Short mmCIF file of C-alpha atoms in Angstrom, two decimals:
data_model
loop_
_atom_site.label_atom_id
_atom_site.label_comp_id
_atom_site.label_asym_id
_atom_site.label_seq_id
_atom_site.Cartn_x
_atom_site.Cartn_y
_atom_site.Cartn_z
CA MET A 1 -9.75 -9.09 -29.62
CA SER A 2 -8.84 -12.82 -28.06
CA ASP A 3 -11.93 -14.70 -27.21
CA LEU A 4 -10.63 -14.42 -23.67
CA TRP A 5 -11.92 -10.72 -23.78
CA ILE A 6 -14.85 -9.73 -22.23
CA GLU A 7 -16.15 -6.24 -22.98
CA HIS A 8 -20.24 -6.34 -22.34
CA PRO A 9 -21.88 -7.00 -18.92
CA ALA A 10 -23.90 -9.83 -20.39
CA GLY A 11 -20.68 -12.11 -20.39
CA VAL A 12 -18.93 -10.98 -17.54
CA GLY A 13 -21.32 -14.05 -15.58
CA ALA A 14 -21.00 -16.38 -18.00
CA ALA A 15 -17.54 -16.58 -17.86
CA PHE A 16 -17.02 -16.68 -14.03
CA GLU A 17 -19.33 -19.68 -14.27
CA ALA A 18 -17.27 -21.47 -16.56
CA LEU A 19 -14.12 -20.90 -14.00
CA VAL A 20 -13.63 -23.45 -12.03
CA ARG A 21 -15.39 -23.12 -8.19
CA ASP A 22 -14.45 -24.01 -5.16
CA GLN A 23 -11.00 -23.11 -6.08
CA PRO A 24 -8.93 -19.94 -5.17
CA LEU A 25 -9.21 -17.39 -8.19
CA ALA A 26 -6.35 -16.17 -9.30
CA LEU A 27 -6.59 -12.52 -10.10
CA ASP A 28 -4.87 -9.14 -11.37
CA THR A 29 -5.35 -6.25 -12.19
CA GLU A 30 -4.14 -3.22 -14.89
CA PHE A 31 -4.07 0.09 -13.82
CA MET A 32 -3.34 4.05 -14.48
CA ARG A 33 -2.54 6.44 -11.86
CA GLU A 34 -0.44 8.97 -12.96
CA ARG A 35 -3.15 11.73 -13.38
CA THR A 36 -5.43 10.80 -10.19
CA TYR A 37 -5.23 10.21 -6.34
CA PHE A 38 -7.34 6.67 -7.17
CA PRO A 39 -5.93 3.94 -9.49
CA GLN A 40 -7.84 4.23 -12.57
CA LEU A 41 -9.04 0.73 -13.23
CA ALA A 42 -8.00 -0.37 -16.85
CA LEU A 43 -8.70 -4.00 -17.13
CA VAL A 44 -9.44 -7.17 -14.59
CA GLN A 45 -7.77 -10.69 -15.36
CA ALA A 46 -8.84 -13.82 -14.13
CA ALA A 47 -7.55 -17.43 -14.05
CA ASP A 48 -8.63 -20.57 -12.92
CA ALA A 49 -6.09 -23.69 -11.52
CA ARG A 50 -6.81 -24.99 -15.29
CA GLY A 51 -5.34 -22.29 -16.94
CA THR A 52 -8.92 -20.72 -17.85
CA VAL A 53 -7.99 -16.53 -18.20
CA HIS A 54 -10.69 -13.93 -18.78
CA LEU A 55 -9.71 -10.17 -19.79
CA PHE A 56 -12.71 -8.12 -18.62
CA ASP A 57 -13.02 -4.80 -19.93
CA PRO A 58 -13.70 -2.58 -16.84
CA LEU A 59 -14.40 0.86 -19.67
CA GLY A 60 -17.17 -0.74 -20.95
CA ALA A 61 -20.47 0.65 -20.05
CA GLY A 62 -22.06 -1.91 -17.11
CA VAL A 63 -19.39 -4.11 -16.82
CA PRO A 64 -18.29 -3.01 -13.15
CA ALA A 65 -21.60 -3.16 -12.12
CA ALA A 66 -21.49 -6.29 -13.15
CA LEU A 67 -17.84 -7.51 -11.80
CA ALA A 68 -18.40 -6.58 -8.37
CA ALA A 69 -20.77 -9.48 -6.99
CA PRO A 70 -18.12 -12.09 -8.49
CA ILE A 71 -14.95 -9.77 -7.89
CA ALA A 72 -16.58 -9.65 -3.70
CA ALA A 73 -17.22 -13.57 -3.17
CA ALA A 74 -13.94 -14.47 -4.54
CA ASP A 75 -11.16 -16.37 -2.70
CA ALA A 76 -8.95 -14.40 -4.28
CA LEU A 77 -5.00 -15.44 -5.17
CA MET A 78 -2.93 -12.68 -6.12
CA HIS A 79 0.67 -11.00 -6.48
CA SER A 80 1.42 -7.52 -4.77
CA ALA A 81 -1.84 -7.09 -3.84
CA SER A 82 -2.07 -3.72 -2.14
CA GLU A 83 -2.60 -1.86 -4.78
CA ASP A 84 -5.17 -4.06 -6.74
CA LEU A 85 -7.30 -4.08 -3.89
CA VAL A 86 -7.06 -0.63 -4.10
CA ALA A 87 -8.49 -0.65 -7.78
CA PHE A 88 -11.10 -2.86 -6.65
CA ARG A 89 -12.45 -0.60 -3.56
CA HIS A 90 -12.64 2.21 -5.57
CA ALA A 91 -13.93 1.03 -8.89
CA LEU A 92 -15.82 -1.94 -7.51
CA GLY A 93 -17.03 -0.97 -4.63
CA VAL A 94 -15.87 -3.94 -3.49
CA LEU A 95 -13.15 -6.64 -2.29
CA PRO A 96 -12.52 -10.29 -2.64
CA ARG A 97 -13.69 -12.76 0.37
CA THR A 98 -10.54 -13.90 1.02
CA LEU A 99 -6.49 -13.32 -0.06
CA TYR A 100 -3.79 -14.93 -0.48
CA ASP A 101 -1.13 -12.48 -1.71
CA THR A 102 2.60 -14.51 -3.38
CA GLN A 103 4.33 -11.76 -2.44
CA ILE A 104 3.51 -12.37 0.96
CA ALA A 105 4.07 -15.76 0.87
CA ALA A 106 7.76 -16.02 -1.13
CA ALA A 107 9.01 -13.32 1.67
CA PHE A 108 8.38 -15.91 4.68
CA ALA A 109 9.50 -18.97 1.93
CA GLY A 110 13.36 -17.33 2.15
CA LEU A 111 12.55 -15.56 -1.87
CA GLY A 112 13.27 -12.31 -0.24
CA PRO A 113 10.88 -9.13 0.79
CA ALA A 114 9.67 -7.98 -2.37
CA ILE A 115 9.91 -10.30 -5.05
CA GLY A 116 8.85 -9.19 -8.32
CA TYR A 117 6.75 -11.58 -10.29
CA GLN A 118 8.05 -12.17 -13.12
CA GLY A 119 11.15 -12.70 -10.51
CA LEU A 120 9.16 -15.30 -8.42
CA VAL A 121 7.88 -17.35 -11.79
CA GLN A 122 11.15 -17.24 -13.48
CA THR A 123 12.81 -18.71 -9.86
CA LEU A 124 9.90 -21.10 -9.06
CA LEU A 125 8.45 -22.65 -12.55
CA GLY A 126 11.62 -21.37 -14.45
CA VAL A 127 9.38 -19.71 -17.46
CA ALA A 128 11.19 -16.17 -18.97
CA LEU A 129 7.82 -13.60 -19.08
CA PRO A 130 7.91 -10.82 -21.00
CA LYS A 131 8.53 -7.38 -19.45
CA GLY A 132 7.78 -4.93 -22.06
CA GLU A 133 4.41 -4.00 -21.86
CA THR A 134 5.05 -2.58 -17.80
CA ARG A 135 4.73 0.89 -18.71
CA SER A 136 2.08 0.68 -21.31
CA ASP A 137 -1.19 2.55 -21.79
CA TRP A 138 -3.61 0.24 -19.96
CA LEU A 139 -6.51 2.99 -20.93
CA ARG A 140 -6.13 3.21 -24.49
CA ARG A 141 -8.58 0.96 -26.89
CA PRO A 142 -8.34 -1.01 -28.75
CA LEU A 143 -5.17 -3.41 -26.55
CA SER A 144 -2.30 -5.11 -28.49
CA ASP A 145 -1.52 -8.68 -28.85
CA ASP A 146 1.22 -7.75 -26.49
CA GLN A 147 -0.63 -6.13 -24.34
CA LEU A 148 -3.09 -8.96 -23.90
CA GLY A 149 -0.60 -11.76 -23.41
CA TYR A 150 0.90 -10.23 -20.83
CA ALA A 151 -1.72 -9.39 -18.95
CA ALA A 152 -3.18 -13.07 -19.41
CA ASP A 153 0.38 -14.22 -18.06
CA ASP A 154 0.35 -12.13 -14.43
CA VAL A 155 -2.54 -14.53 -13.74
CA ARG A 156 -1.75 -17.63 -15.90
CA HIS A 157 1.14 -19.13 -13.16
CA LEU A 158 -0.28 -17.77 -9.84
CA HIS A 159 -1.50 -21.27 -8.52
CA ALA A 160 1.73 -22.88 -9.80
CA CYS A 161 3.37 -20.61 -7.78
CA ALA A 162 0.91 -20.49 -4.85
CA ALA A 163 1.15 -24.47 -4.51
CA ALA A 164 5.10 -24.45 -4.96
CA LEU A 165 5.16 -21.43 -1.57
CA ASP A 166 2.59 -23.14 0.22
CA ALA A 167 4.67 -26.07 0.26
CA ARG A 168 7.73 -24.67 1.35
CA LEU A 169 5.38 -22.14 4.10
CA ARG A 170 4.60 -25.43 6.00
CA GLU A 171 8.46 -27.03 5.09
CA ARG A 172 9.37 -24.04 6.85
CA GLY A 173 6.73 -23.26 9.78
CA HIS A 174 5.68 -19.69 8.73
CA ARG A 175 2.48 -20.80 7.00
CA GLU A 176 0.17 -19.53 9.32
CA ARG A 177 2.41 -16.00 9.83
CA ALA A 178 1.97 -15.31 6.11
CA LEU A 179 -1.83 -15.93 6.18
CA ALA A 180 -1.79 -13.37 8.96
CA ASP A 181 -0.15 -11.00 7.01
CA MET A 182 -1.93 -11.67 4.48
CA ARG A 183 -5.44 -11.51 6.53
CA ARG A 184 -4.03 -7.75 7.61
CA MET A 185 -3.63 -6.57 3.79
CA LEU A 186 -6.49 -7.10 3.44
CA GLU A 187 -8.36 -5.73 6.32
CA ALA A 188 -6.26 -2.38 5.68
CA ALA A 189 -7.71 -2.18 2.22
CA ARG A 190 -11.06 -2.63 3.80
CA GLU A 191 -10.73 0.20 6.51
CA ASP A 192 -8.96 2.77 3.63
CA ARG A 193 -8.02 5.26 6.69
CA ASP A 194 -5.28 8.27 6.14
CA ASP A 195 -2.71 8.54 8.70
CA PRO A 196 -3.47 10.84 11.41
CA GLN A 197 -0.35 12.01 11.92
CA PRO A 198 1.18 11.99 8.57
CA HIS A 199 4.01 14.54 10.37
CA LEU A 200 5.87 11.82 12.19
CA ALA A 201 6.99 10.64 9.16
CA ILE A 202 8.60 13.61 7.69
CA ARG A 203 12.11 13.29 9.56
CA PRO A 204 12.66 17.26 9.04
CA ALA A 205 9.76 17.88 10.72
CA ALA A 206 11.93 16.81 14.18
CA GLN A 207 13.24 20.33 13.85
CA LEU A 208 10.15 22.32 14.42
CA ASP A 209 8.02 23.89 17.02
CA ARG A 210 4.91 22.78 18.36
CA ALA A 211 3.26 25.34 16.90
CA ALA A 212 4.73 24.61 13.21
CA GLN A 213 4.26 20.98 13.31
CA ALA A 214 0.80 21.85 14.21
CA ARG A 215 0.54 23.77 10.66
CA LEU A 216 2.73 20.88 8.97
CA ARG A 217 -0.03 18.26 10.19
CA ARG A 218 -2.71 20.44 9.17
CA LEU A 219 -1.09 20.71 5.66
CA LEU A 220 -0.70 16.95 4.92
CA ARG A 221 -4.06 15.82 6.28
CA TRP A 222 -5.75 18.75 4.34
CA ARG A 223 -3.23 17.47 0.95
CA ASP A 224 -4.43 14.23 1.74
CA ALA A 225 -8.32 14.73 2.05
CA THR A 226 -8.42 17.07 -0.90
CA ALA A 227 -6.56 14.43 -2.97
CA ARG A 228 -9.34 12.44 -2.50
CA ARG A 229 -11.93 14.64 -2.75
CA LYS A 230 -10.80 15.80 -6.49
CA ASP A 231 -8.91 12.93 -7.76
CA LEU A 232 -5.62 14.23 -8.17
CA PRO A 233 -1.99 13.13 -6.98
CA LYS A 234 -0.75 14.38 -3.66
CA ARG A 235 2.15 15.61 -5.84
CA TRP A 236 -0.06 18.25 -7.77
CA LEU A 237 -1.21 19.69 -4.13
CA LEU A 238 1.73 20.21 -1.97
CA ASP A 239 5.06 17.95 -2.05
CA ASN A 240 6.46 17.84 1.52
CA GLU A 241 9.40 20.21 1.00
CA LEU A 242 6.62 22.80 0.27
CA ALA A 243 4.66 22.17 3.08
CA LEU A 244 7.49 22.27 5.30
CA THR A 245 8.68 25.53 4.44
CA LEU A 246 5.10 26.95 4.86
CA ALA A 247 4.71 25.02 8.21
CA ARG A 248 8.44 26.46 9.26
CA ARG A 249 7.45 30.41 8.13
CA PRO A 250 4.22 31.06 7.44
CA PRO A 251 4.06 33.79 4.90
CA PRO A 252 2.01 36.81 5.98
CA ASP A 253 -1.25 36.89 3.59
CA VAL A 254 -2.75 35.05 0.82
CA GLU A 255 -0.59 36.83 -1.94
CA ALA A 256 2.48 35.72 -0.50
CA VAL A 257 0.88 32.22 0.03
CA SER A 258 -0.16 32.13 -3.53
CA ALA A 259 3.58 33.45 -4.58
CA LEU A 260 4.86 30.42 -2.61
CA LEU A 261 2.68 28.41 -4.55
CA ALA A 262 3.61 29.34 -8.13
CA SER A 263 5.18 25.64 -8.59
CA ALA A 264 2.10 23.75 -7.12
CA ARG A 265 0.27 22.63 -9.80
CA SER A 266 -3.16 22.36 -8.42
CA ALA A 267 -2.59 23.97 -4.75
CA ARG A 268 -2.13 27.67 -6.73
CA ARG A 269 -5.80 27.98 -6.66
CA LEU A 270 -6.67 26.69 -2.99
CA ALA A 271 -4.20 29.40 -1.49
CA ASP A 272 -6.95 30.67 0.96
CA GLU A 273 -7.65 27.06 2.08
CA ILE A 274 -4.22 27.05 2.44
CA ALA A 275 -3.57 30.53 4.40
CA ALA A 276 -6.11 29.11 6.69
CA LEU A 277 -5.30 26.42 7.73
CA LEU A 278 -1.60 28.35 8.57
CA ASP A 279 -3.68 31.28 10.59
CA ALA A 280 -5.46 28.96 12.40
CA PRO A 281 -4.69 29.08 16.49
CA LEU A 282 -3.22 25.87 18.21
CA ASP A 283 -6.53 23.14 19.10
CA ALA A 284 -6.75 21.07 21.97
CA ASP A 285 -5.97 18.01 19.83
CA GLU A 286 -2.52 20.22 18.09
CA ALA A 287 -1.99 21.31 22.09
CA THR A 288 -1.31 16.87 23.25
CA MET A 289 -0.78 15.60 19.70
CA PRO A 290 2.41 13.25 19.30
CA LEU A 291 5.71 15.52 18.64
CA ALA A 292 8.46 14.07 15.45
CA ARG A 293 10.95 14.50 17.58
CA GLU A 294 15.45 13.86 16.97
CA PRO A 295 16.53 11.00 19.30
CA GLU A 296 18.25 11.60 21.81
CA ARG A 297 21.14 9.53 23.05
CA ALA A 298 19.05 7.76 25.35
CA ASP A 299 16.55 6.32 22.45
CA ARG A 300 19.49 5.62 20.58
CA ALA A 301 20.68 2.93 22.84
CA ARG A 302 17.06 1.58 23.33
CA LEU A 303 16.64 1.83 19.41
CA LYS A 304 20.14 -0.27 19.24
CA ALA A 305 19.54 -2.62 22.00
CA MET A 306 16.04 -3.73 20.13
CA GLN A 307 17.62 -3.95 17.47
CA ALA A 308 19.74 -6.83 18.35
CA ALA A 309 17.12 -8.27 19.79
CA VAL A 310 15.21 -8.83 16.48
CA ALA A 311 17.75 -9.62 15.43
CA VAL A 312 18.93 -12.34 17.27
CA GLN A 313 14.38 -13.69 16.86
CA ALA A 314 14.66 -13.13 12.93
CA ALA A 315 17.67 -15.58 12.76
CA ALA A 316 15.92 -18.00 15.08
CA LEU A 317 13.03 -17.95 12.92
CA ASP A 318 14.98 -17.82 9.93
CA LEU A 319 13.47 -14.56 8.58
CA PRO A 320 14.59 -11.49 7.27
CA GLU A 321 14.96 -8.72 10.01
CA GLY A 322 12.71 -6.12 7.32
CA LEU A 323 10.13 -8.61 7.62
CA LEU A 324 10.25 -9.72 11.35
CA CYS A 325 9.76 -5.69 12.48
CA ALA A 326 10.07 -2.02 10.33
CA ARG A 327 12.68 0.08 11.96
CA ARG A 328 10.20 2.80 12.54
CA HIS A 329 8.02 0.79 15.20
CA LEU A 330 11.07 0.34 16.63
CA GLU A 331 11.76 4.11 17.08
CA SER A 332 8.35 4.70 18.14
CA LEU A 333 8.83 1.81 20.91
CA ALA A 334 11.62 3.58 21.96
CA SER A 335 9.72 7.34 22.05
CA ASP A 336 6.69 6.67 23.84
CA GLY A 337 6.61 2.99 25.44
CA ARG A 338 3.79 1.94 24.01
CA TRP A 339 3.53 -1.18 21.95
CA PRO A 340 2.79 -0.05 17.97
CA THR A 341 -0.45 -1.90 16.68
CA ALA A 342 1.83 -2.66 13.57
CA LEU A 343 3.51 -5.49 15.45
CA ASP A 344 0.40 -6.52 16.72
CA GLY A 345 -0.90 -10.70 16.39
CA TRP A 346 2.17 -13.51 15.90
CA ARG A 347 4.46 -10.10 15.69
CA ARG A 348 3.71 -9.33 19.25
CA GLU A 349 3.98 -13.14 20.53
CA VAL A 350 7.30 -13.75 19.16
CA LEU A 351 9.02 -9.90 20.16
CA GLU A 352 7.20 -8.22 23.11
CA GLY A 353 9.11 -9.83 25.79
CA PRO A 354 12.75 -9.56 23.81
CA LEU A 355 11.83 -5.99 23.07
CA ARG A 356 10.90 -5.04 26.57
CA GLN A 357 13.62 -6.69 28.43
CA ALA A 358 15.90 -4.90 25.63
CA LEU A 359 14.16 -1.30 26.83
CA GLU A 360 14.51 -2.20 30.68
CA ALA A 361 18.65 -3.50 29.47
CA ALA A 362 19.36 -0.35 27.34
CA PRO A 363 21.19 2.63 29.62
#
């Protein structure tokens, strides 16, 4: 394997010592998630601004423990880091100290809300990177030379991209806003909480009464907790369509539940748990939980007025409307009038006045 390859814990410390200190550390991971809830960390890449690259094998005995301290101390420079952060937290038990995400920076720099790494490098540096190893089996050993080269490229250009993006952010006046969103991403990874109201994201749930929505909420929360505990993909337990079917018309007994679960890869053995969830009466929390509902005519008018207000503010800031405010947050605000926590910080400063005015003016 490459001389950049480190597969023993004794080499981890020396490798990080060789990287330039007092600079952000370019980081990336390769992981697999097809058969698990949590990403299986298969590779960690690190690079400094000189272009020194190290590839760490977290499958080597003792390597994850050795990686924990230097990753936790890192001012990380990453691209589209959300899943990589989950991989770090699950495999190493730590997250970087700070985060600079070049995908977030690119969105504020006017390059689109979700530009990929290869596209970013091509746009900013004129370098065309190969994409052939995107779907590689990163848990296989030994890794091929093509895989190693692809992985090294994922961190080799991050410093140059970040420097170019930072200049654009300063020029456009969006640097502090971008940094605030990066901090929020890192804090979200630290909190690692499931959605307490997952039924609200299922649009057909609006057609169910309170009891059925409570059953759906129980099923979705059970699915998330069970998938975590067993480290299984959520789709192996219940997909949304099956959860809706069970919640809408609960089967009369465990045998009938089992029959409906015939296509659910891992839930078949858990029919007793699911039947108990469906049979439970409404509790005090469910009696007052927020309900998914079809927007009424007044809601649609308020939503349209707020979307117009967002468009005005986005144009003034020269930002994409979706980056400034997602539709689901406007729907929430139109529904109950409570300010969404997702719009706190700089978004609240920009949007609260115009959105409150739009709500008051809407018919």
